[in-house]
C-alpha cells in the first residue's frame, strides 16, 4: 500500500513538471497566466494594480512551494517548535520583501520590464498590512523575518483583524481616524484554510461530573464561535525555509443554526450570526481606554483558544505523552496580551486530558516565556474579575487556584508580609477586583524578558521588584533588534548596493556583524563621495513625497531632521515643536549677516495619536499650527520648514528613514522600554539626537557617545528632579516659547491651554522644561557637525558600522539559545 501511495505521489509530482522556474521567461508566463486565470483580465489590457495582483500571485506560488517543504521537513525531524503568540503584527507590504528573500528580485525586474512594467511602480500598488499599533507589533514582524532566516522551526500566531490600525487623515490640522478596511482589494499573501477550524467557547457554566470514578470539571458554554485559519508564509533570506504566520478569523459556528431551528426565528438568527464575526473585526488602538472592555477580552481568548487547540493537536499527532511537551514546545507570550494561554493550557491538560493539577502545573511552568514591553507599573494590563468570570467561568476558577497555590508558596518563602503578598497577588483586591496579567505571566513563565539593558534594570528595581527578589534567575533582557532585510535591503537599495560593494560581499544581509567592516573605509574619500550620493538620492525621494503630499518644496541642502513614532507625552514630540519655535524665534531676531551662517532645516514629524488621547491630538494640531506660521514666512524661506507627514506607517517609514540626516528620540529617561526606530535610522546612516533612554544606552556603547548628540536628564536623576517640582530651574527660553503658544502666537490659544498646562512649572511630569536647555545645545552641536561634511559622513558611516548588533537576528538567536532552547532546522534545497 505504501508503494502504491509513493508511486501516486511521484506521478503527481511529475505532472507538476517539477518546481516553478525562476528564469525571466518562466516568470513572464506565470504572471500572464495569473492575469488571465486568477485576476481574470484579458492579457491585452490590464492596469498597474491588476499587474500587481498577478505578480504577487506568481510570487505567492513560489512561497507556497517552500512553505510546504519547510513544513514537511520540520514535521519529519520532530524538532522542538517555538510558538510566538502576539495579538499584533505590523507586517507592512510583502511583495518586495518576498522577492528579495526568495532571491529572485532581478529576474522579476527583468521579466516585468519585458512586459512593459516597472517592478517599483507595481510594488507601490500594495497596501500595508497594519495589524498592530507601533513598536511592539513591528518588532513581532522583524522577529518573524529573523526566525525564518535563521531556520528556526517557529510559528507565529495572531488575529486576522478585518480593520487594521486606523488611517490618520488630517483636516485643518486636526487628526481624524478612518477605518482601514485593508482586505477590500483582496490579500494575495494569505492562504485561507477552510478546513483548519476550531470551536471557541464563551460564557455558560461549569459543572462537576463523575468520570471513571474521578470528579472532573466540565464547562458548558453559552456561546460558540468558529475560528478559521489564514496562513501567511514568511520567507527567510538565503534559505529555503519559509515559516508560517497563522492568523485567526472569527466565523459563526453551526451552533447558531441549531438555535434557529429550535426557535423558528430564522431571520434573526442569521442576523445574530454577524455578532460572531465582530470578534476579529477591529484592532484596538493602544490607548489603555480599552482596558476592561468585553470585546477585547473576547479577542484575547478567541486567539488563545484557537492557537492552543492547534498547537495541542499538532503535538498529539507527533507525540504520545504530555511529559514530552517541554522538550517539544516553547510558547512565547509577546507582552501580557496572550497570557490567558496559561489558564487555557491548564484547562486543556486538567479538564480535557485529565492530567492531575500538579502534574499539569509542572509541565506548564516549563513551556512559557514572557517579554514585557512596558516600563511603568500603571501601564500593565488588568482584567476585571466580574468580566472574566462571566465570559470565561472555568478560567476564573483556574486563575484563583493558581493564585491560591502561589500565595501559599509565597507565604512559606517570605512569611506573612501582607503588603508584599497583596502586591504580588495575581488577584488585585479593591472596589473592583482585577486579574493582574503581568503577575500571572511572571508566575508561570520560566523567563521574563526586558527589551533593553536599562529596561531590565527598571523591571528589577521598580516595576517587578518583588518578583525579582523572589526569582532573580527568571529575569533577563534581550535587547530588541530590527531586520536589516527590510530596513536596508528593501527600503534603501542604493545604500544596500554601496555596502555590498565596499565590503566585497552580500553576506552582511544574513550576518549584520559584518557591517563593522565599513570602519576600514571610514577615511576613504571615494567612499565618502558615494556615501553622500546615496543620501542625496534618498533625500530626493523623500522631498518628492513631501511635495506631492503637501505641496511644500524643500531644499535638499537643508538638514532633514525627523521624528516619527506614535504620539505620546513621554516621547516628547512637544519638546521637538518647542525647539522648532525657539529656532524660529531666534531666526526672526537675527540680523541678515548672521542668518547666512544658519544651517537650513527641514523638520519632519509624523505619527498617530490614539483616538481617545486628547493631549496627543493637541500636539498634532500644534505641529500644524506652527508649520502654518513658519512655512508661510517668506522672510525665513528655506532656513526653516516644518512638515507633518500624515498616516505614518511601515511603508511611509521605508521612505522617510533612508532620507533622514538627523533623527530624534526624546523620551524622558526611564520611559522608553527600548525603542526600535532609532535602530532603523542608525542602519540608514542617519545620526541620532537622543536622551540616554532604552536601547540608546547600548547604541552609545556600540558607536561611541562622540557619534551621536545626547542630552537631557539621566535616568537616575529623574525622580529627584520630579521631587523638586516648582522649585526646578527652567530656562528662560522655554518660558518664552510656552508664553508664545499660550498667547496665541500660533492661534487656537483656548485649545492649546490644557496642552500648555501639562508642561507648566510644577506640573511638568516629563521634564520638558528641565531638559530644554541641553536639548537646544545638542541641536546646536548637530548644526555645527553638519557644516563639516567630512565629519558628518564619518559619523554616519560609523553609525551603520556599529548597527550590527541591532539586527533582530542577534535578538532571535539569543532567545533561541537562552530562552526557547530551539535549534535551527534547515530545509534542504
Ligand atoms: O514596544 C513598545 C515600547 O514602547 C518600545 O519602547 C519598544 O521598543 C517596543 C518593542 O519592544 N511598546 C508598544 O509598542 N506597545 C504597544 O504598542 C501596545 C499595544 C497594545 C497595548 C499596549 C501597548 N494594549
XYZ file of C-alpha atoms in Angstrom, residues 139-707:
569
model
C 9.112 44.031 16.493
C 6.997 40.878 16.044
C 7.240 41.331 12.284
C 11.025 41.820 12.338
C 11.392 38.785 14.579
C 9.357 36.592 12.226
C 11.738 37.556 9.425
C 14.716 36.589 11.582
C 13.153 33.304 12.733
C 12.693 32.286 9.102
C 16.133 33.471 8.014
C 17.888 31.661 10.850
C 15.987 28.439 10.015
C 14.230 28.142 13.346
C 11.199 25.859 13.458
C 8.769 28.543 14.520
C 5.159 29.552 14.035
C 3.644 32.947 14.616
C 0.056 33.114 15.852
C -2.137 36.190 15.746
C -5.542 37.637 14.851
C -6.696 38.464 11.357
C -8.337 41.811 12.064
C -10.561 42.948 9.239
C -9.779 46.530 10.142
C -6.148 47.256 10.910
C -4.836 50.323 12.686
C -6.969 53.360 11.725
C -5.852 55.613 8.887
C -4.888 59.070 10.016
C -6.375 61.895 7.982
C -5.554 65.488 8.801
C -8.315 68.066 8.372
C -7.427 71.661 9.278
C -4.510 70.345 11.264
C -6.647 68.003 13.355
C -6.330 64.224 13.314
C -9.330 62.252 12.127
C -9.487 58.471 12.155
C -10.735 56.439 9.243
C -11.261 52.691 9.185
C -8.561 50.657 7.499
C -10.518 48.023 5.594
C -7.360 46.552 4.219
C -8.957 43.419 2.755
C -11.104 45.424 0.325
C -8.812 44.739 -2.596
C -8.062 41.143 -1.695
C -4.957 39.808 0.002
C -2.789 37.561 -2.154
C -0.360 36.946 0.724
C -2.699 34.806 2.781
C -3.973 31.298 2.259
C -7.429 30.612 3.599
C -7.564 27.239 5.346
C -11.267 26.478 5.335
C -10.587 23.090 6.912
C -8.428 24.345 9.752
C -11.128 25.473 12.130
C -11.763 25.239 15.855
C -14.705 25.964 18.065
C -14.091 28.643 20.659
C -16.424 28.709 23.652
C -17.654 31.633 25.742
C -19.926 32.261 28.765
C -22.002 29.485 30.318
C -21.433 27.486 33.479
C -19.083 24.948 34.997
C -20.360 21.633 36.238
C -18.710 18.810 38.101
C -19.242 15.324 36.784
C -18.104 11.826 37.630
C -15.901 10.150 35.066
C -14.402 6.738 35.734
C -14.687 7.364 39.431
C -12.990 10.773 39.265
C -14.530 14.191 39.617
C -13.962 16.440 36.611
C -14.946 19.985 35.795
C -16.910 20.434 32.605
C -17.542 23.800 31.027
C -20.949 24.126 29.388
C -20.569 27.159 27.105
C -23.269 29.703 26.400
C -21.909 30.696 23.023
C -19.647 29.095 20.468
C -17.743 30.784 17.691
C -15.616 29.219 14.996
C -12.009 30.214 14.345
C -10.740 29.822 10.781
C -7.019 29.810 9.990
C -5.431 32.140 7.463
C -1.823 31.284 6.783
C 0.782 33.833 5.807
C 4.073 32.404 4.525
C 7.164 34.213 5.851
C 10.219 33.545 3.696
C 13.719 33.537 5.127
C 16.587 35.171 3.275
C 19.258 32.914 1.780
C 17.428 29.760 2.822
C 14.561 27.651 1.549
C 12.900 27.909 4.957
C 9.542 29.658 4.846
C 7.657 29.690 8.120
C 4.008 30.279 8.885
C 2.203 33.166 10.480
C -1.252 31.786 11.274
C -3.932 34.421 11.844
C -7.407 33.535 13.092
C -10.672 34.958 11.805
C -13.998 34.503 13.581
C -16.859 32.838 11.749
C -20.249 31.950 13.152
C -20.374 28.333 14.246
C -23.046 25.845 13.233
C -24.314 26.001 16.780
C -26.315 29.042 15.746
C -28.176 27.143 13.064
C -29.494 24.788 15.687
C -30.861 27.689 17.620
C -32.687 28.956 14.551
C -34.146 25.545 14.015
C -35.333 25.383 17.622
C -36.918 28.793 17.794
C -38.042 29.109 14.227
C -36.655 32.619 14.204
C -34.675 32.210 11.025
C -34.078 35.832 10.052
C -32.970 36.949 13.486
C -30.654 34.036 13.868
C -28.921 34.905 10.602
C -28.600 38.483 11.790
C -27.174 37.203 15.080
C -24.520 35.266 13.248
C -22.945 38.593 12.356
C -22.102 39.002 16.023
C -19.554 36.206 15.928
C -17.647 37.893 13.181
C -17.220 41.067 15.181
C -14.648 39.327 17.402
C -11.834 39.589 14.883
C -13.240 42.747 13.335
C -11.080 45.533 14.594
C -7.695 46.146 16.184
C -7.825 48.185 19.380
C -5.686 51.314 19.132
C -3.280 51.442 22.053
C -4.941 53.980 24.314
C -5.476 51.981 27.516
C -9.143 53.005 27.406
C -9.880 49.519 26.118
C -8.957 48.010 29.480
C -11.989 46.323 30.878
C -13.769 46.064 27.515
C -15.524 42.769 26.905
C -14.754 42.654 23.192
C -11.044 42.981 23.844
C -11.152 40.086 26.307
C -13.102 38.049 23.762
C -10.432 38.758 21.163
C -7.704 37.642 23.509
C -9.394 34.408 24.444
C -10.537 33.671 20.909
C -6.943 33.981 19.754
C -5.526 31.968 22.655
C -8.068 29.166 22.440
C -7.743 28.647 18.682
C -3.938 28.764 18.811
C -3.646 26.313 21.695
C -6.102 23.852 20.180
C -3.998 23.930 17.038
C -0.737 23.525 18.919
C -2.011 20.679 21.113
C -3.486 18.878 18.099
C -0.133 19.064 16.288
C 1.730 17.910 19.386
C -0.567 14.904 19.840
C -0.099 13.917 16.203
C 3.616 13.579 16.790
C 3.964 12.566 20.445
C 2.340 10.194 22.892
C 2.786 11.800 26.282
C 2.418 15.309 27.601
C 5.619 14.703 29.570
C 7.366 15.493 26.289
C 5.689 18.878 25.946
C 8.515 20.967 27.476
C 11.046 19.296 25.162
C 8.953 19.837 22.086
C 7.075 23.084 22.549
C 8.077 26.611 23.577
C 5.269 29.139 23.954
C 6.259 32.793 23.905
C 3.991 35.499 25.296
C 4.535 38.762 23.435
C 3.533 41.053 26.295
C 0.669 40.094 28.602
C -1.963 40.182 25.840
C -1.871 36.419 25.219
C -1.373 35.375 28.841
C -4.810 33.783 29.140
C -2.907 30.962 27.418
C -1.728 29.935 30.845
C -5.212 29.291 32.177
C -6.279 27.755 28.890
C -3.482 25.198 28.717
C -4.168 24.255 32.341
C -7.814 23.779 31.416
C -6.931 21.599 28.457
C -4.487 19.448 30.418
C -6.634 19.081 33.540
C -10.236 19.120 32.266
C -9.811 17.617 28.831
C -6.714 15.453 29.035
C -7.351 14.534 32.677
C -3.850 15.144 33.978
C -3.611 15.830 37.707
C -3.327 19.522 38.641
C 0.223 19.283 39.969
C 1.487 17.349 37.019
C -0.121 19.791 34.601
C 1.279 22.759 36.510
C 4.794 21.275 36.407
C 4.615 20.939 32.650
C 3.050 24.340 32.094
C 5.736 26.131 34.108
C 8.389 24.753 31.761
C 6.933 25.922 28.472
C 6.162 29.626 28.781
C 8.463 32.579 28.345
C 7.328 36.176 28.512
C 8.550 39.525 27.177
C 7.211 42.754 28.577
C 7.348 45.969 26.548
C 6.096 48.191 29.328
C 8.034 50.310 31.798
C 5.639 51.789 34.306
C 3.510 49.622 36.562
C 0.496 51.808 35.756
C 0.676 50.653 32.148
C 0.222 46.980 32.977
C -2.837 45.117 31.825
C -5.674 44.240 34.221
C -8.909 42.370 33.653
C -11.894 42.920 35.929
C -12.773 39.673 37.697
C -16.509 40.112 37.029
C -15.941 40.368 33.326
C -13.637 37.373 33.253
C -15.942 35.293 35.411
C -18.898 35.823 33.133
C -17.062 35.316 29.841
C -14.725 32.513 30.966
C -16.123 30.978 34.172
C -13.800 27.980 34.216
C -10.732 30.110 33.586
C -11.521 32.291 36.554
C -11.611 29.203 38.792
C -8.265 28.112 37.378
C -6.737 31.535 37.903
C -7.939 31.539 41.523
C -6.396 28.133 42.071
C -3.082 29.176 40.506
C -3.094 32.237 42.721
C -4.033 30.293 45.857
C -1.116 27.901 45.320
C 1.220 30.774 44.553
C 0.198 32.680 47.685
C 0.721 29.576 49.833
C 4.181 29.036 48.390
C 4.973 32.704 48.810
C 3.968 32.715 52.465
C 6.433 29.891 53.027
C 9.142 31.906 51.311
C 8.576 35.392 52.708
C 6.333 34.930 55.717
C 3.220 36.943 56.454
C 4.302 40.228 54.861
C 0.748 41.137 53.844
C 1.677 44.245 51.911
C 4.066 42.351 49.760
C 1.703 39.395 49.415
C -1.057 41.681 48.217
C 1.266 43.459 45.768
C 2.353 40.147 44.280
C -1.061 38.507 44.186
C -2.437 37.727 40.731
C -5.772 38.982 42.036
C -5.916 42.664 42.874
C -8.369 43.319 45.701
C -10.321 46.572 45.888
C -13.600 48.148 44.880
C -13.179 46.445 41.516
C -11.312 43.157 41.682
C -8.858 42.627 38.857
C -6.644 39.917 37.442
C -3.118 41.295 37.017
C -1.980 39.774 33.769
C 1.700 40.579 34.269
C 1.773 38.829 37.657
C 0.164 35.806 36.067
C 2.701 35.785 33.239
C 5.636 36.134 35.624
C 4.457 33.405 37.997
C 4.064 30.924 35.197
C 6.958 31.759 32.869
C 10.427 30.303 33.228
C 11.900 33.510 31.779
C 10.797 37.131 31.991
C 12.487 39.350 29.416
C 13.063 43.050 29.226
C 13.762 44.620 25.828
C 16.951 46.541 26.696
C 19.570 46.575 29.417
C 18.108 49.703 31.004
C 14.600 48.269 30.786
C 15.677 45.183 32.730
C 17.173 47.431 35.425
C 13.849 49.213 35.764
C 11.979 45.907 35.916
C 14.291 44.642 38.657
C 14.345 47.755 40.790
C 10.823 49.073 40.283
C 8.161 47.529 38.088
C 8.667 43.890 39.184
C 10.930 44.409 42.189
C 9.034 41.983 44.431
C 9.190 39.258 41.830
C 12.833 39.875 41.035
C 13.723 39.423 44.683
C 11.820 36.152 44.755
C 13.106 34.711 41.463
C 16.191 36.661 40.328
C 17.148 33.891 37.891
C 13.959 34.350 35.848
C 14.799 37.902 34.824
C 16.796 38.566 31.659
C 16.948 41.003 28.828
C 17.284 40.633 25.101
C 17.915 43.967 23.501
C 15.474 44.489 20.644
C 16.633 44.486 17.069
C 15.246 45.156 13.606
C 15.710 43.211 10.397
C 18.294 44.645 8.030
C 16.456 42.884 5.174
C 13.517 45.250 5.372
C 15.271 48.265 6.852
C 18.231 48.372 4.474
C 17.802 45.919 1.603
C 14.130 46.628 0.834
C 13.917 50.252 1.862
C 17.334 51.577 0.838
C 18.543 49.775 -2.296
C 21.252 52.350 -3.036
C 22.812 52.007 0.404
C 22.496 48.239 0.146
C 24.478 48.202 -3.096
C 27.078 50.576 -1.683
C 27.636 48.495 1.442
C 27.982 45.284 -0.556
C 30.416 46.965 -2.938
C 32.729 48.228 -0.201
C 32.513 45.098 1.934
C 33.016 43.000 -1.198
C 30.193 40.698 -0.133
C 26.452 40.468 0.434
C 26.980 38.251 3.456
C 26.033 41.083 5.835
C 22.425 40.573 4.786
C 22.480 37.347 6.803
C 25.198 38.403 9.230
C 24.900 42.032 10.255
C 28.089 41.889 12.353
C 29.970 42.183 9.067
C 28.798 45.805 8.810
C 31.662 46.565 11.195
C 33.941 46.095 8.168
C 32.827 49.526 6.940
C 35.109 51.015 9.587
C 38.053 50.034 7.390
C 36.949 52.624 4.840
C 35.923 55.407 7.174
C 38.655 57.733 5.884
C 38.389 56.863 2.220
C 37.320 59.940 0.239
C 35.909 57.910 -2.692
C 33.752 56.036 -0.246
C 32.652 59.341 1.258
C 31.632 60.670 -2.163
C 29.487 57.625 -2.859
C 28.017 57.681 0.658
C 26.991 61.291 0.112
C 25.369 60.480 -3.224
C 23.293 57.710 -1.659
C 21.929 60.068 0.985
C 21.166 62.636 -1.682
C 19.198 60.123 -3.767
C 17.143 59.190 -0.706
C 16.570 62.811 0.238
C 15.311 63.500 -3.284
C 12.869 60.620 -2.997
C 11.618 61.981 0.336
C 11.447 65.577 -0.935
C 9.301 64.437 -3.861
C 6.978 62.651 -1.482
C 6.674 65.743 0.691
C 5.882 67.877 -2.323
C 3.183 65.575 -3.743
C 1.647 65.214 -0.312
C 1.700 68.787 0.937
C 2.740 70.954 -1.991
C 5.721 72.130 0.030
C 9.033 72.368 -1.833
C 12.001 71.685 0.415
C 15.671 72.330 -0.200
C 17.947 69.298 -0.496
C 20.769 71.322 1.101
C 18.830 71.548 4.324
C 19.327 69.094 7.164
C 16.400 66.640 7.121
C 15.531 66.303 10.773
C 12.966 63.600 11.532
C 10.869 62.439 14.460
C 8.462 59.656 13.517
C 6.764 57.400 16.067
C 3.427 57.132 17.911
C 2.494 60.436 19.546
C 2.879 60.153 23.315
C 3.637 62.650 26.036
C 6.633 60.622 27.212
C 8.108 60.580 23.690
C 8.061 64.378 23.917
C 7.145 65.473 20.396
C 6.234 68.662 22.234
C 9.885 69.215 23.116
C 10.714 68.993 19.425
C 7.989 71.514 18.496
C 9.116 73.866 21.264
C 12.657 73.578 19.923
C 11.396 74.495 16.450
C 9.527 77.509 17.807
C 12.697 78.557 19.613
C 14.711 78.197 16.416
C 12.156 80.273 14.532
C 12.168 82.914 17.227
C 15.978 83.112 17.103
C 15.939 83.410 13.305
C 13.419 86.247 13.475
C 15.640 88.128 15.892
C 18.849 87.602 13.908
C 20.362 90.082 11.501
C 20.853 89.189 7.830
C 24.576 88.512 8.219
C 24.140 86.007 10.999
C 21.350 84.274 9.155
C 23.796 83.368 6.421
C 25.614 81.066 8.844
C 22.487 79.209 9.864
C 22.091 75.570 8.794
C 18.775 75.277 6.926
C 16.436 72.663 8.372
C 13.508 70.648 7.206
C 11.818 69.380 10.355
C 9.658 66.342 9.720
C 7.248 64.971 12.305
C 4.911 62.024 11.866
C 2.869 59.664 13.992
C -0.606 58.668 15.088
C -2.337 59.648 18.315
C -4.654 57.103 19.926
C -8.218 58.277 19.160
C -9.049 58.905 22.801
C -5.757 60.553 23.748
C -6.653 64.261 23.826
C -3.242 65.685 24.682
C -1.579 63.693 21.895
C -4.138 65.046 19.453
C -3.403 68.576 20.583
C 0.294 68.006 19.922
C -0.582 67.143 16.317
C -2.658 70.292 15.974
C 0.109 72.426 17.469
C 2.553 70.971 14.974
C 0.265 72.060 12.142
C -0.348 75.495 13.612
C 3.401 76.111 13.948
C 4.055 74.761 10.442
C 1.418 77.084 9.005
C 3.150 80.093 10.520
C 6.733 79.142 9.697
C 6.219 77.742 6.218
C 4.396 80.874 5.096
C 7.003 83.257 6.446
C 8.852 84.340 3.282
C 11.360 86.192 5.438
C 12.592 82.825 6.735
C 12.343 80.952 3.437
C 14.353 77.751 3.250
C 16.074 78.333 6.593
C 13.299 76.514 8.408
C 10.418 74.336 7.278
C 8.136 72.093 9.287
C 6.286 69.180 7.718
C 3.826 66.808 9.341
C 3.729 63.517 7.455
C 0.213 62.107 7.740
C -0.646 58.433 8.273
C 2.809 57.277 9.315
C 3.036 53.518 8.791
C 5.565 50.876 7.766
C 5.728 51.830 4.095
C 5.970 55.542 4.868
C 8.802 54.664 7.268
C 10.595 52.845 4.456
C 10.632 56.111 2.537
C 11.299 58.545 5.365
C 14.064 56.765 7.285
C 16.616 56.461 4.445
C 16.133 60.169 3.635
C 16.831 61.478 7.138
C 20.053 63.233 8.128
C 19.138 63.504 11.805
C 16.529 61.638 13.834
C 15.152 62.454 17.254
C 14.444 60.081 20.165
C 13.431 62.322 23.007
C 11.720 60.163 25.638
C 12.216 61.244 29.233
C 14.908 58.916 30.598
C 13.379 55.752 32.030
C 10.214 55.763 29.920
C 11.047 54.072 26.616
C 11.448 50.345 27.219
C 13.724 50.056 24.215
C 12.789 51.992 21.102
C 13.425 50.381 17.730
C 13.009 53.315 15.371
C 16.444 54.566 16.402
C 17.974 51.281 15.171
C 16.383 51.686 11.739
C 17.773 55.214 11.431
C 21.177 54.022 12.620
C 21.261 51.342 9.906
C 20.488 54.018 7.328
C 23.354 56.279 8.293
C 21.192 58.860 9.988
C 22.665 60.488 13.099
C 20.721 60.350 16.326
C 19.802 63.116 18.691
C 18.640 61.347 21.809
C 18.242 61.022 25.547
C 20.087 58.209 27.329
C 16.988 56.040 27.449
C 16.043 52.496 26.409
C 18.354 50.919 23.881
C 20.117 54.245 23.204
C 22.347 53.222 26.123
C 23.519 50.270 24.070
C 23.780 52.297 20.868
C 26.195 54.595 22.715
C 28.267 51.572 23.721
C 28.453 50.414 20.116
C 29.191 53.641 18.252
C 30.627 55.853 20.997
C 28.994 58.930 22.507
C 31.010 61.147 20.158
C 28.962 59.833 17.226
